Short mmCIF file of C-alpha atoms in Angstrom, two decimals:
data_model
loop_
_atom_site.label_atom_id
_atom_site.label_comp_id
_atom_site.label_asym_id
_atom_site.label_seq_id
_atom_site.Cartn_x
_atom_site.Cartn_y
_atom_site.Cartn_z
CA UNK A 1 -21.32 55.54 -22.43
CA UNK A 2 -21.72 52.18 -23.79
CA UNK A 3 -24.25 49.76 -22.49
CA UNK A 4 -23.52 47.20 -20.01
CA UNK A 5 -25.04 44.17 -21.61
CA UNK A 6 -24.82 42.03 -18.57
CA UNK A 7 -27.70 43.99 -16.83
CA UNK A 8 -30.59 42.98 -18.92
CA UNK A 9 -30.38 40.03 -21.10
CA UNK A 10 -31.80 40.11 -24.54
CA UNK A 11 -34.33 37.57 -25.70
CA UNK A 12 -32.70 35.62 -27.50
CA UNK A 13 -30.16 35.09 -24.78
CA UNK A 14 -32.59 34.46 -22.36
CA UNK A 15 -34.16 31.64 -24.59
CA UNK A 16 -30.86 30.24 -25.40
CA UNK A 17 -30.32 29.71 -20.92
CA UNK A 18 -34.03 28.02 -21.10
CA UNK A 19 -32.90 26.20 -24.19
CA UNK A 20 -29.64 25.46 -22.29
CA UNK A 21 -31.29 24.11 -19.16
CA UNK A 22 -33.83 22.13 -20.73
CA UNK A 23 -31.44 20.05 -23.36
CA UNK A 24 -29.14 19.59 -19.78
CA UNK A 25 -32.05 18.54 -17.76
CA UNK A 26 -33.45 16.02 -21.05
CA UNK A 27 -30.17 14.47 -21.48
CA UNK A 28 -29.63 13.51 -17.39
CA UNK A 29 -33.43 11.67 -17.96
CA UNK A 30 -31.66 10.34 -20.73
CA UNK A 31 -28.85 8.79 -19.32
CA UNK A 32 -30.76 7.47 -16.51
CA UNK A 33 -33.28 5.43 -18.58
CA UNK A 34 -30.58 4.37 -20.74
CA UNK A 35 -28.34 3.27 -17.73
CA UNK A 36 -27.72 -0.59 -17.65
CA UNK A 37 -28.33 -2.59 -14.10
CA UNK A 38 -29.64 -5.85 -13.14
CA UNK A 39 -32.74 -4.44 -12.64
CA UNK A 40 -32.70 -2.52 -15.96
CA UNK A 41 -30.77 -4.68 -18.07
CA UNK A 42 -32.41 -3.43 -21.14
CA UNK A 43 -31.11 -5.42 -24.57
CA UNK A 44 -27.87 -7.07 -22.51
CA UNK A 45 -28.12 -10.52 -20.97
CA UNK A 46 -25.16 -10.71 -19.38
CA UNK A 47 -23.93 -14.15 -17.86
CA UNK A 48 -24.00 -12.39 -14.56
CA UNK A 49 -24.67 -8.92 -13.38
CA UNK A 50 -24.23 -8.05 -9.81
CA UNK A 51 -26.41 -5.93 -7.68
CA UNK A 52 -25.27 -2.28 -6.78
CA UNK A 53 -23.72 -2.98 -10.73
CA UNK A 54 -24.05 0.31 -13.38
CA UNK A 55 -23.63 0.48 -17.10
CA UNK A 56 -23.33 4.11 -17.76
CA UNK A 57 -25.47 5.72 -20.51
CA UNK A 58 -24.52 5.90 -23.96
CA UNK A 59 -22.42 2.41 -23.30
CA UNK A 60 -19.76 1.36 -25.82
CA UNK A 61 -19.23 -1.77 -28.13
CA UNK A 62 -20.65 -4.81 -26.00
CA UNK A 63 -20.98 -8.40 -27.42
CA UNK A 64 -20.93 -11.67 -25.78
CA UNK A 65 -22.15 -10.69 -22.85
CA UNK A 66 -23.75 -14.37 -22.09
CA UNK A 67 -19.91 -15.20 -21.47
CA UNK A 68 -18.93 -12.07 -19.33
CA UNK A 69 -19.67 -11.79 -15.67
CA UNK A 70 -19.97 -8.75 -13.65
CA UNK A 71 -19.49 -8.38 -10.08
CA UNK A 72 -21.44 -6.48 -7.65
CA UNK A 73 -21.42 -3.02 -7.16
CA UNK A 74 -19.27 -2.07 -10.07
CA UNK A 75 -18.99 1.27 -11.80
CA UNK A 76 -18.40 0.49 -15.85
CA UNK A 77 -18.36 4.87 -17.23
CA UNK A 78 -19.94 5.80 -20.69
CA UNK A 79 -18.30 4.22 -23.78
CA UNK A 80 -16.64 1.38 -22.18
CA UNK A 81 -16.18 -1.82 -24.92
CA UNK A 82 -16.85 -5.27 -23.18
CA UNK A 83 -16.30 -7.21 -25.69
CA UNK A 84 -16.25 -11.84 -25.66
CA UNK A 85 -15.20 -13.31 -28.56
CA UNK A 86 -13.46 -11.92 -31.75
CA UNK A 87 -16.92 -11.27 -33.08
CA UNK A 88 -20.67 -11.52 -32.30
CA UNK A 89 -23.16 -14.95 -32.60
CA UNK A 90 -19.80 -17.11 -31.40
CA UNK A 91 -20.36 -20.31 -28.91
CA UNK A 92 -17.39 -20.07 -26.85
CA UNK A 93 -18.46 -22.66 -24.47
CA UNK A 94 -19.52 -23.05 -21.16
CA UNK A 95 -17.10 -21.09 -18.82
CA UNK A 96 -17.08 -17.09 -18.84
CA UNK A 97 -14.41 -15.43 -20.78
CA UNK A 98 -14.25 -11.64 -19.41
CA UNK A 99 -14.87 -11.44 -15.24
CA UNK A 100 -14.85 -8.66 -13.34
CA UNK A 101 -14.82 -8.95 -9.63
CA UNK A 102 -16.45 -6.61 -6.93
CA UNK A 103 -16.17 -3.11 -6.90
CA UNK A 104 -14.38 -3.05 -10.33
CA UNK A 105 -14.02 0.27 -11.55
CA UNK A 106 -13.71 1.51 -15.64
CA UNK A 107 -13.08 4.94 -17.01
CA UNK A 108 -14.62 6.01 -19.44
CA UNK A 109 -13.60 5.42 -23.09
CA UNK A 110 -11.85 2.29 -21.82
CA UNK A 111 -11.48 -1.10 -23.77
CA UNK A 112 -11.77 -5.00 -22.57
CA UNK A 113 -10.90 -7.09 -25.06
CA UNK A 114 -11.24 -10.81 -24.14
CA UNK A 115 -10.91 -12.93 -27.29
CA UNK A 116 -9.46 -15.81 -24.64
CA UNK A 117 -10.02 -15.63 -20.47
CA UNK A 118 -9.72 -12.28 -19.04
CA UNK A 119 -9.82 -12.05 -15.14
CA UNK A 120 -9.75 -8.57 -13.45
CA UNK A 121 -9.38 -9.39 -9.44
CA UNK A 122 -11.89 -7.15 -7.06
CA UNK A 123 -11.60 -3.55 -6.38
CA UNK A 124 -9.56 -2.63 -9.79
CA UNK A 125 -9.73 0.68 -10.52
CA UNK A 126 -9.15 1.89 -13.77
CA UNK A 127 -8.80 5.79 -14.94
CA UNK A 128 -9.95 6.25 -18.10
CA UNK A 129 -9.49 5.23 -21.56
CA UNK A 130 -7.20 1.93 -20.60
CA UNK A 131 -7.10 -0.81 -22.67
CA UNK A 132 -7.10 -4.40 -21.70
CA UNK A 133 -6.86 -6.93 -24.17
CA UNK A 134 -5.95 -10.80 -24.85
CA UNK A 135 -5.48 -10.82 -28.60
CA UNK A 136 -2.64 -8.80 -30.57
CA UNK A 137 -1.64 -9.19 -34.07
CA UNK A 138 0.77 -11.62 -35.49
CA UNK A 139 3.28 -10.25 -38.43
CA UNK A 140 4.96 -13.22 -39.11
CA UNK A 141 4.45 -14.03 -43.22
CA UNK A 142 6.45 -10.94 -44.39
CA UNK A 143 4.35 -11.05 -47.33
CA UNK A 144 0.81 -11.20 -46.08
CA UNK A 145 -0.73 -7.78 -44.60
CA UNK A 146 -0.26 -7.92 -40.88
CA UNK A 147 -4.36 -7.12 -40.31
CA UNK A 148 -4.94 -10.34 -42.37
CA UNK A 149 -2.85 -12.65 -40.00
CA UNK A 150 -4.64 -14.76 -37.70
CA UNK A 151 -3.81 -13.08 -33.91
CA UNK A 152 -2.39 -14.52 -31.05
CA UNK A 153 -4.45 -14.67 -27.94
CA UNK A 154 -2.88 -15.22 -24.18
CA UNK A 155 -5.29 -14.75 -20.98
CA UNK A 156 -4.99 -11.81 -19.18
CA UNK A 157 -5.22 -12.00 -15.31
CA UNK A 158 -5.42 -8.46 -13.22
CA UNK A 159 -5.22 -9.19 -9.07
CA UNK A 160 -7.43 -7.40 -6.80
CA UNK A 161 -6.46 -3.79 -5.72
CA UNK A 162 -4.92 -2.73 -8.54
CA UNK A 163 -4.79 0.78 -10.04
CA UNK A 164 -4.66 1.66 -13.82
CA UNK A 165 -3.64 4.73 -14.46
CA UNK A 166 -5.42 7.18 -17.56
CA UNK A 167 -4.17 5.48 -20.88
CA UNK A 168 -2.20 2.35 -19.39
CA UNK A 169 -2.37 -0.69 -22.06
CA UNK A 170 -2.36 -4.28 -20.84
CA UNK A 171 -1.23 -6.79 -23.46
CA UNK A 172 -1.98 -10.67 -23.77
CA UNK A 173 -0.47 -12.95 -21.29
CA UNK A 174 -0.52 -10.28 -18.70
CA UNK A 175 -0.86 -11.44 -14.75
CA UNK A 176 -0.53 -8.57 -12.22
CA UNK A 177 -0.51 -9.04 -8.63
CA UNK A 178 -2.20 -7.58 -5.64
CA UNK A 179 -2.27 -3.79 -5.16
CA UNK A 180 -0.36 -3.38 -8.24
CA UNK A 181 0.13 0.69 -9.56
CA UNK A 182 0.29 0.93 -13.05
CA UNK A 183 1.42 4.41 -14.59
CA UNK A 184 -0.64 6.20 -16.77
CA UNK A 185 0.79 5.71 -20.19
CA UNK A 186 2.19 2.15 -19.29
CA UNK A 187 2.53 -0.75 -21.59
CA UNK A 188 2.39 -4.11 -19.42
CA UNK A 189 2.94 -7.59 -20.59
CA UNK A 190 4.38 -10.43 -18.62
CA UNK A 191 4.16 -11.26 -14.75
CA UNK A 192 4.12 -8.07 -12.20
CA UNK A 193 4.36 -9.23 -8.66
CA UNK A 194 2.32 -8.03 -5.56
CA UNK A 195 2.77 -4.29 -4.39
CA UNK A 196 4.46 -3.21 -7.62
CA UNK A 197 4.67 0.47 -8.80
CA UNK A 198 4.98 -0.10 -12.96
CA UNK A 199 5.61 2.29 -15.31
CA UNK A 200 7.01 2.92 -19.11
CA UNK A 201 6.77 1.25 -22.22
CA UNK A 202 7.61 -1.16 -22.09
CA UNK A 203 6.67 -1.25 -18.21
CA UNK A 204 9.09 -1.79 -15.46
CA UNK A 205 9.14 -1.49 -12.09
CA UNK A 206 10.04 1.38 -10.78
CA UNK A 207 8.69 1.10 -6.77
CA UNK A 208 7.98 -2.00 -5.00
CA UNK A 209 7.22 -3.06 -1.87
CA UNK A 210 9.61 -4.59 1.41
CA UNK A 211 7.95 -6.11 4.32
CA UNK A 212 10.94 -5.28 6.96
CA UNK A 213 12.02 -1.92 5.05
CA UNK A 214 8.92 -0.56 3.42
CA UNK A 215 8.89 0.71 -0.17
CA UNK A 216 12.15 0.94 -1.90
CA UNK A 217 12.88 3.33 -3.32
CA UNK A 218 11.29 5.34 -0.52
CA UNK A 219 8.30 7.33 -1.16
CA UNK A 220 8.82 10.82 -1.82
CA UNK A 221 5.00 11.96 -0.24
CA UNK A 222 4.22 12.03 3.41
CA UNK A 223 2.20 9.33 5.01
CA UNK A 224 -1.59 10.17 4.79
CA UNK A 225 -2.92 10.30 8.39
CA UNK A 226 -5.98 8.11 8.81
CA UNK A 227 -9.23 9.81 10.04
CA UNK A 228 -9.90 10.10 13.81
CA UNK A 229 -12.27 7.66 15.07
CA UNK A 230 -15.84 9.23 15.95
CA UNK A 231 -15.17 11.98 13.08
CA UNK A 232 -18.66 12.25 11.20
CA UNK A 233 -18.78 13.09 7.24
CA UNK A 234 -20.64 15.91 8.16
CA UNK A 235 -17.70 17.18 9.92
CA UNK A 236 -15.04 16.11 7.43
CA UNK A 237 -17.30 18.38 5.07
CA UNK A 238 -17.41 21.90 7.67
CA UNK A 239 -13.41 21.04 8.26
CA UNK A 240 -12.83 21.23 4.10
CA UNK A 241 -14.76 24.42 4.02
CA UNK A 242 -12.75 26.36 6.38
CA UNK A 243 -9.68 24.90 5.10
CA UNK A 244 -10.64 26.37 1.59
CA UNK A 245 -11.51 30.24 3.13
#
């Protein structure tokens, strides 16, 4: 009969769970210490970083941070760029150039880009890897290669409310509204107005919002029903886990 191997572990399986654990637990410590907040700002001197703020740990490309300006209590995930200026060691005056407002959410992997004023309104959330950007290339001298051509820049402005989806791309000149859905996938330039649903590339609008008939075209999901008044999270927790057996 062979032998069940599950029932006792070999050495050098056991050392390779210790092994396991221990590079698991170093590498939480890790990312801790190495998480940026205005109490730890470590090497970054931003031009503002608000309380309740996080930098995850390891943190992307980040320069120019003496012209960007962070709300309070946002949530920036690991490898986010934050980028002010085309490049580094630039005096781009005396206003901020990238803002992000309270509550601002950023996926990981995802890209802000603000060669020229980029706004992003309060309570943004944004899945991951979007990209957000005021600067795209120029191709106009047929002749010259297109990464050679000085770029055109356009600010970017992103309302409060909003939702990015997972990959969305936001081009220069850019100004979405309040509460403003953007698919994942999309490609947005141009004005989007208030309670929008966008999606496509280019973007469209696909769902908007009516105030005497609602939103057209009608949504296809039921209404969520709000949470009874008095209902504790302790009991929104016990009502999940008989809902799941």
């Amino acid at each position: 009969m062979p032998k069940n191997r599950n029932t006792f572990s070999s050495p050098a399986a056991w050392g390779r769970r210790v092994l396991a654990r221990a590079v698991h637990r170093g590498w939480r410590v890790v990312q801790e210490a190495g998480a940026i907040t205005a109490e730890h700002p470590g090497r970054l001197r931003f031009r503002r970083l608000g309380p309740g703020t996080r930098l995850a740990f390891p943190q992307g490309t980040v320069f120019g941070e003496a012209w960007i300006e962070l709300g309070d209590h946002c949530i920036i995930a690991e490898q986010v760029t934050l980028t002010a200026g085309m490049m580094p060691g630039l005096d781009l005056g005396p206003d901020p150039i990238l803002t992000l407002g309270d509550g601002v959410v950023l996926g990981r992997g995802s890209h802000v880009i603000a060669d020229t004023r980029v706004t992003i309104g309060s309570n943004t959330y944004c899945g991951p890897y979007v990209y957000i950007t005021s600067t795209n290339h120029s191709y106009d001298d047929p002749h010259e290669p297109v990464g050679r051509q000085w770029p055109r820049t356009d600010p970017v402005e992103i309302g409060p409310g909003c939702w990015l989806g997972t990959g969305a791309v936001i081009l220069p000149g850019a100004r979405l509204g309040r509460n403003v859905v953007v698919a994942a996938g999309a490609v947005v330039r141009g004005e989007v107005p208030d309670h929008s649903v966008v999606a496509g590339a280019p973007a469209r609008v696909v769902r908007s919002w009516d105030e005497e008939r609602g939103w057209q075209p009608p949504l296809r999901t039921p209404t969520p029903r709000p949470i009874p008044e008095g209902v504790t999270p302790a009991q929104l927790l016990a009502l999940a886990e008989l809902e799941e057996r």
